[in-house]
Short mmCIF file of C-alpha atoms in Angstrom, two decimals:
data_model
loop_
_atom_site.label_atom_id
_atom_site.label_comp_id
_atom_site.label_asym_id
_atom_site.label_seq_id
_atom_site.Cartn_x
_atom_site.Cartn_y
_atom_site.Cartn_z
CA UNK M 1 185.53 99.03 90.48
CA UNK M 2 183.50 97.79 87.88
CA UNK M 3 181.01 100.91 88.13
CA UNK M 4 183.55 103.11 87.64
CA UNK M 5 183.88 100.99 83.87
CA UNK M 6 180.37 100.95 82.90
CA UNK M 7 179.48 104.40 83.83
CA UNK M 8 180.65 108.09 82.85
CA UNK M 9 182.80 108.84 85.82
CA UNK M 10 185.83 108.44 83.86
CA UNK M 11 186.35 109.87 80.27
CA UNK M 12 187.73 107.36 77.58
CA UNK M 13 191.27 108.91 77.50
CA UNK M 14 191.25 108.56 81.35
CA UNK M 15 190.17 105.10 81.87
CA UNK M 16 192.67 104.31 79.04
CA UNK M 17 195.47 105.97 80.87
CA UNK M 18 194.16 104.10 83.84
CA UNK M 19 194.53 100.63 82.72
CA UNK M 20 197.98 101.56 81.24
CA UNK M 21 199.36 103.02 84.61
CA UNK M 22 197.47 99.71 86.07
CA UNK M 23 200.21 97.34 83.80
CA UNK M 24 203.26 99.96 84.81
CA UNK M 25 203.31 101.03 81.42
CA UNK M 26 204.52 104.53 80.37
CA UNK M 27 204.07 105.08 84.31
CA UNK M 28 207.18 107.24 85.72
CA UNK M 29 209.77 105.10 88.18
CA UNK M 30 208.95 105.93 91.94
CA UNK M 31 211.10 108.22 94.29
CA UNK M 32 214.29 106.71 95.63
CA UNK M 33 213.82 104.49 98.64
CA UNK M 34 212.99 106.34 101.75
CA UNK M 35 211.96 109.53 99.67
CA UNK M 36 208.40 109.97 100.66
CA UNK M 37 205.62 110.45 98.32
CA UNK M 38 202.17 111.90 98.42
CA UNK M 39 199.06 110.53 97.75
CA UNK M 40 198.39 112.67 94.98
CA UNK M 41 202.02 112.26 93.38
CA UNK M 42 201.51 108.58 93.34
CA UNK M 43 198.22 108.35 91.83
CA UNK M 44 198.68 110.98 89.24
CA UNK M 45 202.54 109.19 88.16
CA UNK M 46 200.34 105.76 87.91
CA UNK M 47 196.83 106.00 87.45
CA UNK M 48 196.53 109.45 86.07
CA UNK M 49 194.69 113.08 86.55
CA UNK M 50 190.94 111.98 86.40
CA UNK M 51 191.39 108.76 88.74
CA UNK M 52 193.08 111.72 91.08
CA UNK M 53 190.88 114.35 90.54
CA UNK M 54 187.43 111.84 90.51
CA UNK M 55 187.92 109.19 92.64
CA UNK M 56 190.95 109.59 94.86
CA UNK M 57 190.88 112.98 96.00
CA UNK M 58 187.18 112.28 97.04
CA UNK M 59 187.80 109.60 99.35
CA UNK M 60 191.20 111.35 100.82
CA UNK M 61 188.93 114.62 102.01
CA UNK M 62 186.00 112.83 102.91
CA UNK M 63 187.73 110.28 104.98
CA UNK M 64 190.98 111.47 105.98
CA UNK M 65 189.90 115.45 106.32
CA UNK M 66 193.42 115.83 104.65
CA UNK M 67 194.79 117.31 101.69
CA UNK M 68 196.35 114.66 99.37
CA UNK M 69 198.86 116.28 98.37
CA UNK M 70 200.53 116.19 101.87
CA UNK M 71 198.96 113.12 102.42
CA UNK M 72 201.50 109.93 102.97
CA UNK M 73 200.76 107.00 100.40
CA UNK M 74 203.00 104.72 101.38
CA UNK M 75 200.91 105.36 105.48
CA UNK M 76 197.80 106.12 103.76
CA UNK M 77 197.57 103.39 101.24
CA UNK M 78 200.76 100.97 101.42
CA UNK M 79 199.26 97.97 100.36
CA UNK M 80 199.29 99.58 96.87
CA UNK M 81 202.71 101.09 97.26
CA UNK M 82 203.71 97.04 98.12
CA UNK M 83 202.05 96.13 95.06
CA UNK M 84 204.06 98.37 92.89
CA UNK M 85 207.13 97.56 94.54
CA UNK M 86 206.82 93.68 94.40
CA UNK M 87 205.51 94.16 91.02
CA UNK M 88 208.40 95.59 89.49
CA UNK M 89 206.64 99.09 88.86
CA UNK M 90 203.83 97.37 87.85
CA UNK M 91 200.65 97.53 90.22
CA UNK M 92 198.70 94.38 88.00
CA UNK M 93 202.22 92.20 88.34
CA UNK M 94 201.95 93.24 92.27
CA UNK M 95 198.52 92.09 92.59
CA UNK M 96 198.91 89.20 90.76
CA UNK M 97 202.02 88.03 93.08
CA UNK M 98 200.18 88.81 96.45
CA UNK M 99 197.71 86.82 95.63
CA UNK M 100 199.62 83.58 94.05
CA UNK M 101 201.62 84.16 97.54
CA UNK M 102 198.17 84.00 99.45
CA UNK M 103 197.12 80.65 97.74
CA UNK M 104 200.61 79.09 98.34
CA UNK M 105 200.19 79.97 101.67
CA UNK M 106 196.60 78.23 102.18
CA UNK M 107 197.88 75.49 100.50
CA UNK M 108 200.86 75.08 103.07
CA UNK M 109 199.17 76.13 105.99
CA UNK M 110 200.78 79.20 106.24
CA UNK M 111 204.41 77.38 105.53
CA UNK M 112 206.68 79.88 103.60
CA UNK M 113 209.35 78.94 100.83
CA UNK M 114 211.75 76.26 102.74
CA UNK M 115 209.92 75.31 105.44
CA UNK M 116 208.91 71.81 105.92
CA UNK M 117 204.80 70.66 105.83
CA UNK M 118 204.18 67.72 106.88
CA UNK M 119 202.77 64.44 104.40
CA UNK M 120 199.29 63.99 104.47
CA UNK M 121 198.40 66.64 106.10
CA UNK M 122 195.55 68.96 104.76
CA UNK M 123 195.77 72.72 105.46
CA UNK M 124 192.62 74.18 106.93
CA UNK M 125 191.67 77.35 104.84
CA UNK M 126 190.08 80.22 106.39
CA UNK M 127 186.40 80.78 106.97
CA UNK M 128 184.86 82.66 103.96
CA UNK M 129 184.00 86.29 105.09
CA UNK M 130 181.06 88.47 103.34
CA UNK M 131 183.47 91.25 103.92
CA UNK M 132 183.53 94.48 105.94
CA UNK M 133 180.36 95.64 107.32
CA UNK M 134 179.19 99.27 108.70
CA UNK M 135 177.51 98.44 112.38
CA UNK M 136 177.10 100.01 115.82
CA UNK M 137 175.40 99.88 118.75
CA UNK M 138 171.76 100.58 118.84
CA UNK M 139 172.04 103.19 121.68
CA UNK M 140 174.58 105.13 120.30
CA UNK M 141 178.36 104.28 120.96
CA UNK M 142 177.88 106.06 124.56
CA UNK M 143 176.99 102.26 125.13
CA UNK M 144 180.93 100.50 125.18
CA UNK M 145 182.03 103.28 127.56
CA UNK M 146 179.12 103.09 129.95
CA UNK M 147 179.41 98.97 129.99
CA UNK M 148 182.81 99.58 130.67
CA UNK M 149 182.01 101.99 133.54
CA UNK M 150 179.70 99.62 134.90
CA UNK M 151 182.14 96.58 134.76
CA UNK M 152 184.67 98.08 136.86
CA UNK M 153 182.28 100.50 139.12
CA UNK M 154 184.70 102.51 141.50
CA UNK M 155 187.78 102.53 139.74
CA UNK M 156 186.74 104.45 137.72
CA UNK M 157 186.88 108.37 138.94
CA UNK M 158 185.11 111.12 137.44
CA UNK M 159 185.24 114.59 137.25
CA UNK M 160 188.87 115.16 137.50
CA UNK M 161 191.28 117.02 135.20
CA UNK M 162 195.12 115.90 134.76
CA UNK M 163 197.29 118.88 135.60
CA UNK M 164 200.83 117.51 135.92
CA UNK M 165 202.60 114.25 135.46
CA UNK M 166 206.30 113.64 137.18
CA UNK M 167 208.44 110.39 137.12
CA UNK M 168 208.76 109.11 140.44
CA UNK M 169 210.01 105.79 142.12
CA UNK M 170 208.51 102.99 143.89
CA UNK M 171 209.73 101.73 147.37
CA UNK M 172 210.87 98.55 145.35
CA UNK M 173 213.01 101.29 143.23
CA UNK M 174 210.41 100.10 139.74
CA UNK M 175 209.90 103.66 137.88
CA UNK M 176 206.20 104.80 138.25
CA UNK M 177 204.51 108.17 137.60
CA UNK M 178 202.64 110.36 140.06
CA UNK M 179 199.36 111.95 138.28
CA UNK M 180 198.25 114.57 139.88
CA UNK M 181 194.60 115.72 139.07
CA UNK M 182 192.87 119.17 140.00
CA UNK M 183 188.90 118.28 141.01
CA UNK M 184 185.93 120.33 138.49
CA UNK M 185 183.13 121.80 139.86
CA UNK M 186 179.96 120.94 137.72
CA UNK M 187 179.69 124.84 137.24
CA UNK M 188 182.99 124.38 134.96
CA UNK M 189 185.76 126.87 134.38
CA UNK M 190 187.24 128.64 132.21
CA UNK M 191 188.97 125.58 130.45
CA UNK M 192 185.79 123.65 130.80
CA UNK M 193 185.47 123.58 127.04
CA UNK M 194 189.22 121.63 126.83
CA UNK M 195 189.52 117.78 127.10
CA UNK M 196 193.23 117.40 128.67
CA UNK M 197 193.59 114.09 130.91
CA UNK M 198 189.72 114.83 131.67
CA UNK M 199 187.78 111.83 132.47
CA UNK M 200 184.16 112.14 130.98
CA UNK M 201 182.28 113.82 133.71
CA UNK M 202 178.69 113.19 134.16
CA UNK M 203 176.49 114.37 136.78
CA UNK M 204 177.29 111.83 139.47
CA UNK M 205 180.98 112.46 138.80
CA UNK M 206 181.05 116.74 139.33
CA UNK M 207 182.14 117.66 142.71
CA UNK M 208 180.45 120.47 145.36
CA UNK M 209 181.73 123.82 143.97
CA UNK M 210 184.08 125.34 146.42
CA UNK M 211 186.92 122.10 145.90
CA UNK M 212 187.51 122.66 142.32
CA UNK M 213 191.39 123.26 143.80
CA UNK M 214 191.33 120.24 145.64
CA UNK M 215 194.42 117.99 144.55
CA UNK M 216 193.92 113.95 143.74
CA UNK M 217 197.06 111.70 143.23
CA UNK M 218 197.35 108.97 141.76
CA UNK M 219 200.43 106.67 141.51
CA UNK M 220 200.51 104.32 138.24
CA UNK M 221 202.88 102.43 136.72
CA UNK M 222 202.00 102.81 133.35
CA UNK M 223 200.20 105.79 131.85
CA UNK M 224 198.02 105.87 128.65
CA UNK M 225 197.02 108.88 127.52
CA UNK M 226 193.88 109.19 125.32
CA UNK M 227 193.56 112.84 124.51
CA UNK M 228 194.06 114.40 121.64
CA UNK M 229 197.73 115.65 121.11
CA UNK M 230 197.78 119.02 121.68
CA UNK M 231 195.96 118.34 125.02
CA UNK M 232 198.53 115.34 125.47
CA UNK M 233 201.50 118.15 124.39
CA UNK M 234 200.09 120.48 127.27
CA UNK M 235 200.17 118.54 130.29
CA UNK M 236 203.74 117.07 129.12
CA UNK M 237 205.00 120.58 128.66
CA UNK M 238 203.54 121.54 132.20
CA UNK M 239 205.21 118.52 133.73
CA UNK M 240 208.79 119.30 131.88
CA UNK M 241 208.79 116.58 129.66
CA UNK M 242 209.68 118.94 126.34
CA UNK M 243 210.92 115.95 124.54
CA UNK M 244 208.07 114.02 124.64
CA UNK M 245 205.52 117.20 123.71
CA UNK M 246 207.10 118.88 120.97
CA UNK M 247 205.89 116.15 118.18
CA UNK M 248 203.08 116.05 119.25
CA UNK M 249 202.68 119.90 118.99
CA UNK M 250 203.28 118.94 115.43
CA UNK M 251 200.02 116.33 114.71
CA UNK M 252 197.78 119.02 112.78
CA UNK M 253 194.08 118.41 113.40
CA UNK M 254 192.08 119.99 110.43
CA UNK M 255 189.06 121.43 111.30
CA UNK M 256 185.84 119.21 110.21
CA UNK M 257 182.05 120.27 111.12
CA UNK M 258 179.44 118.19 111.24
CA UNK M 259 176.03 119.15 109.72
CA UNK M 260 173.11 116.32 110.33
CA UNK M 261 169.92 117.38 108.43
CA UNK M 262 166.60 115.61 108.57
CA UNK M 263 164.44 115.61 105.41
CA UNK M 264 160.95 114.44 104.63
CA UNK M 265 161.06 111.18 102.17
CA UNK M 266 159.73 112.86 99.67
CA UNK M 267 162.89 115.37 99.23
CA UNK M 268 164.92 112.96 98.09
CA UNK M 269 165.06 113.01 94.41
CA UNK M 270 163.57 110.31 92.13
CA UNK M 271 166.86 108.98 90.52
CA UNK M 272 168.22 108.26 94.29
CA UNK M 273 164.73 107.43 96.12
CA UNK M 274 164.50 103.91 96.72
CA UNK M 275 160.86 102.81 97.64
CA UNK M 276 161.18 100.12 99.12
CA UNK M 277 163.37 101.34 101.54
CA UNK M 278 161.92 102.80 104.92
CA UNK M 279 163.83 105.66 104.75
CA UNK M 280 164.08 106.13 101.14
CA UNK M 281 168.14 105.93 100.63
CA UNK M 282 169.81 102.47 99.84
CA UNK M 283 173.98 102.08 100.68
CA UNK M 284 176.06 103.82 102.31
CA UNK M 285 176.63 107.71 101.08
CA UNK M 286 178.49 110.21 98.11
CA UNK M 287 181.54 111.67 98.52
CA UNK M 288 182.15 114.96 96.43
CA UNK M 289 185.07 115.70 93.86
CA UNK M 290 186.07 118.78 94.20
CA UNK M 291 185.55 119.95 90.72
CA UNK M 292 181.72 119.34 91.69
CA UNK M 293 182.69 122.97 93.41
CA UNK M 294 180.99 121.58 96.20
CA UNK M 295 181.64 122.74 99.48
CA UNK M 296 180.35 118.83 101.41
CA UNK M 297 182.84 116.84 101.25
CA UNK M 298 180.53 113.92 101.67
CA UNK M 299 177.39 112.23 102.96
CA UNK M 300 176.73 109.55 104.71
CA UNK M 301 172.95 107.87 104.70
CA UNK M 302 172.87 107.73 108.48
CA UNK M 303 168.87 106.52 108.37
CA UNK M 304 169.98 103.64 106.66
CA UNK M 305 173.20 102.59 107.74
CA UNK M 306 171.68 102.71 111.39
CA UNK M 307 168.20 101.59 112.04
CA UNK M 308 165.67 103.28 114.62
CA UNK M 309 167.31 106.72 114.57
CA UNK M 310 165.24 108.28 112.53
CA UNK M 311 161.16 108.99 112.34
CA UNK M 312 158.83 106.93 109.91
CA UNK M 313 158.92 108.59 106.38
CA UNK M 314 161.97 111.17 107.47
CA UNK M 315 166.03 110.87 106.30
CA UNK M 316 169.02 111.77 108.47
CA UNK M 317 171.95 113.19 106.88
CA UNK M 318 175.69 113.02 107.95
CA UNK M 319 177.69 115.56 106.41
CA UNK M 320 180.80 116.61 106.63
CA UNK M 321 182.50 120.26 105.63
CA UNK M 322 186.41 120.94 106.33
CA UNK M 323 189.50 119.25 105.83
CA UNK M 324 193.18 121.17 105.11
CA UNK M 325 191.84 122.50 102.19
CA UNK M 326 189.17 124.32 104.26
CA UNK M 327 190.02 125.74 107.59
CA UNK M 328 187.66 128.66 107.50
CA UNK M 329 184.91 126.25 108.32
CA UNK M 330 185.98 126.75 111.98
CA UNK M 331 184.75 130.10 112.19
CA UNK M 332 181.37 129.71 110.11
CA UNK M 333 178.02 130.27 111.50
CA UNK M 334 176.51 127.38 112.02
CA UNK M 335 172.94 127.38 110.65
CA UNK M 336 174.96 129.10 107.38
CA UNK M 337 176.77 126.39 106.55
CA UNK M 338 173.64 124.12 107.24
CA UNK M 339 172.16 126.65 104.57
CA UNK M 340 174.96 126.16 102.13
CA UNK M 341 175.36 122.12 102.74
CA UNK M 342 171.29 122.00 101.67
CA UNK M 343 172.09 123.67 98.40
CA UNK M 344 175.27 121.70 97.84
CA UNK M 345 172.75 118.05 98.37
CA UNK M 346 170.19 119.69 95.91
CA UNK M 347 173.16 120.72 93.75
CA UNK M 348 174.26 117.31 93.99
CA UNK M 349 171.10 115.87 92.65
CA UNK M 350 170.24 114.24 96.17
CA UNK M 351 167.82 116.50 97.23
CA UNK M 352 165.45 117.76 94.87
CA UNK M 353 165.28 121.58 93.79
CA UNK M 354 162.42 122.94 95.33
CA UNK M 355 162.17 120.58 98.54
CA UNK M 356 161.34 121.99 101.78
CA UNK M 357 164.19 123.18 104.08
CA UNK M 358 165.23 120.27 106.51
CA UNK M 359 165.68 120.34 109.86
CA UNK M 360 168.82 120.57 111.33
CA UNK M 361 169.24 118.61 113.92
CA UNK M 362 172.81 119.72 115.04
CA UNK M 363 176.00 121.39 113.42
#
């Protein structure tokens, strides 16, 4: 936006190349229909190298995990893939369309070209919005599920893991499915670490040890699956439904660690310490270019963003390591890459050289 104008983010020659790929022109003519292009082909052909390298490539590894040059733009980003295709190559001529399209529609009430709107009659425009906000629950989002729970008490079952799913039919002849679930003792097993058709167990849901075979059916009509999909992909491929598991053997799932460090006030340094703000940090967090040679992908200001989780006078810290461009973060030690993540904030000019170690508070 306008920050990125005013301050040294972007060189001359690349904000000029910018506002020219902005207009369409110079800018290279997109793939053929139905050819698809990356996030990082699209943005380099139109907005250039630094908004790539600076801006874009940030926010596609510290939000997506992903590598942007795999990346889909037109599933990643499609609104401006519209706007260059509506715009005649030209993402400004796009823009400028939507939004004369938007204001014809308030005006009509939502009527497109052709259709009739009645005399006299005023179209109600929509209530003005302050925009997106960043909010949760105060107790954590372990809140929605237990309310949930609690709301429909002994349907739902616990402790039980999904081993096998086969089509079946109903007396009335309607196709159903018959889930059938092995019980888990509260000692675990040796897949206890694995989420697959697992409801969340808790300590009223584990079962005696001893009837961790024990077999539960369940007939259901309808089956929705909320695992991740190579646990989904399992227990299809156990049941004989190949068809149905082989894409989803395909979803990749980077590997992304989470390091939350505490630090005193005081550690933050003076060009980022706000001081009238309890917990020194104002907004929401940095991502990290790459050519930083930063390891963090980004940071998010968790003291600030949520309120109560974090002492008087102390700073939590959200960041995040990983991505496709990074899979050895799955094997690191743990209170290493806290280590490194430290250096990469005082590197960063978040944390100032010289301030204490935090304390990490998980990894």
């Amino acid at each position: 936006g306008s920050y990125a104008l005013k301050s040294d983010l972007l060189s001359t020659q690349g904000l000029l190349r910018a506002i020219r790929g902005v207009t369409g022109f110079g800018v290279s003519p997109a793939p053929p229909k139905g050819q698809e292009e990356s996030v990082e082909g699209f943005v380099r052909r139109t907005l250039g190298d630094e908004i790539f390298e600076r801006l874009v490539e940030p926010f596609c590894s510290g939000v997506y995990a992903g590598d942007p040059s795999k990346l889909s733009m037109r599933a990643a980003f499609g609104k401006l893939v519209e706007f260059e295709e509506t715009g005649d190559g030209s993402l400004l001529r796009g823009v400028f369309r939507y939004v004369m399209n938007k204001r014809r529609e308030r005006r009509t009430g939502g009527a497109k070209d052709g259709d009739t709107v009645p005399l006299n009659e005023t179209a109600k425009a929509p209530k003005s919005s302050s925009g997106p906000t960043v909010s949760s629950f105060e107790g954590g989002i372990e809140i929605l599920p237990k309310a949930i729970a609690q709301k429909l008490g002994d349907r739902v079952r616990l402790g039980l893991r999904l081993v096998r799913i086969d089509p079946t039919q109903l007396a009335d002849g309607t196709t159903a499915y018959r889930l059938s679930y092995r019980r888990m003792s509260h000692q675990g097993d040796d897949d206890s670490s694995r989420t697959a058709g697992a409801v969340p167990r808790t300590a009223e849901g584990d079962v005696a040890a001893g009837d961790e075979d024990a077999v539960v059916e369940v007939v259901a009509k309808k089956v929705v699956l909320t695992t991740p999909a190579f646990d989904a992909a399992d227990i299809l491929s156990r049941s004989g439904l190949v068809a149905a598991a082989n894409p989803l053997k395909e979803v990749d799932y980077p590997p992304v660690a989470l390091v939350v460090l505490s630090y005193d006030v005081d550690s933050i340094s003076a060009i980022h310490r706000v001081s009238h703000v309890a917990h020194g940090l104002s907004g929401f967090g940095q991502l990290h270019p790459r050519p930083e040679g930063l390891r963090t992908l980004g940071t998010i200001y968790g003291s600030t963003l949520f309120p109560n989780r974090s002492p008087v006078a102390r700073t939590t810290l959200l960041n995040f390591v990983g991505g496709s461009t990074d899979r050895a973060v799955g094997s690191a030690d743990p209170m290493a890459l806290a280590m490194e993540v430290d250096l990469d904030l005082k590197k960063s000019g978040l944390i100032r050289e010289g301030a204490a170690k935090p304390e990490v508070l998980g990894v």
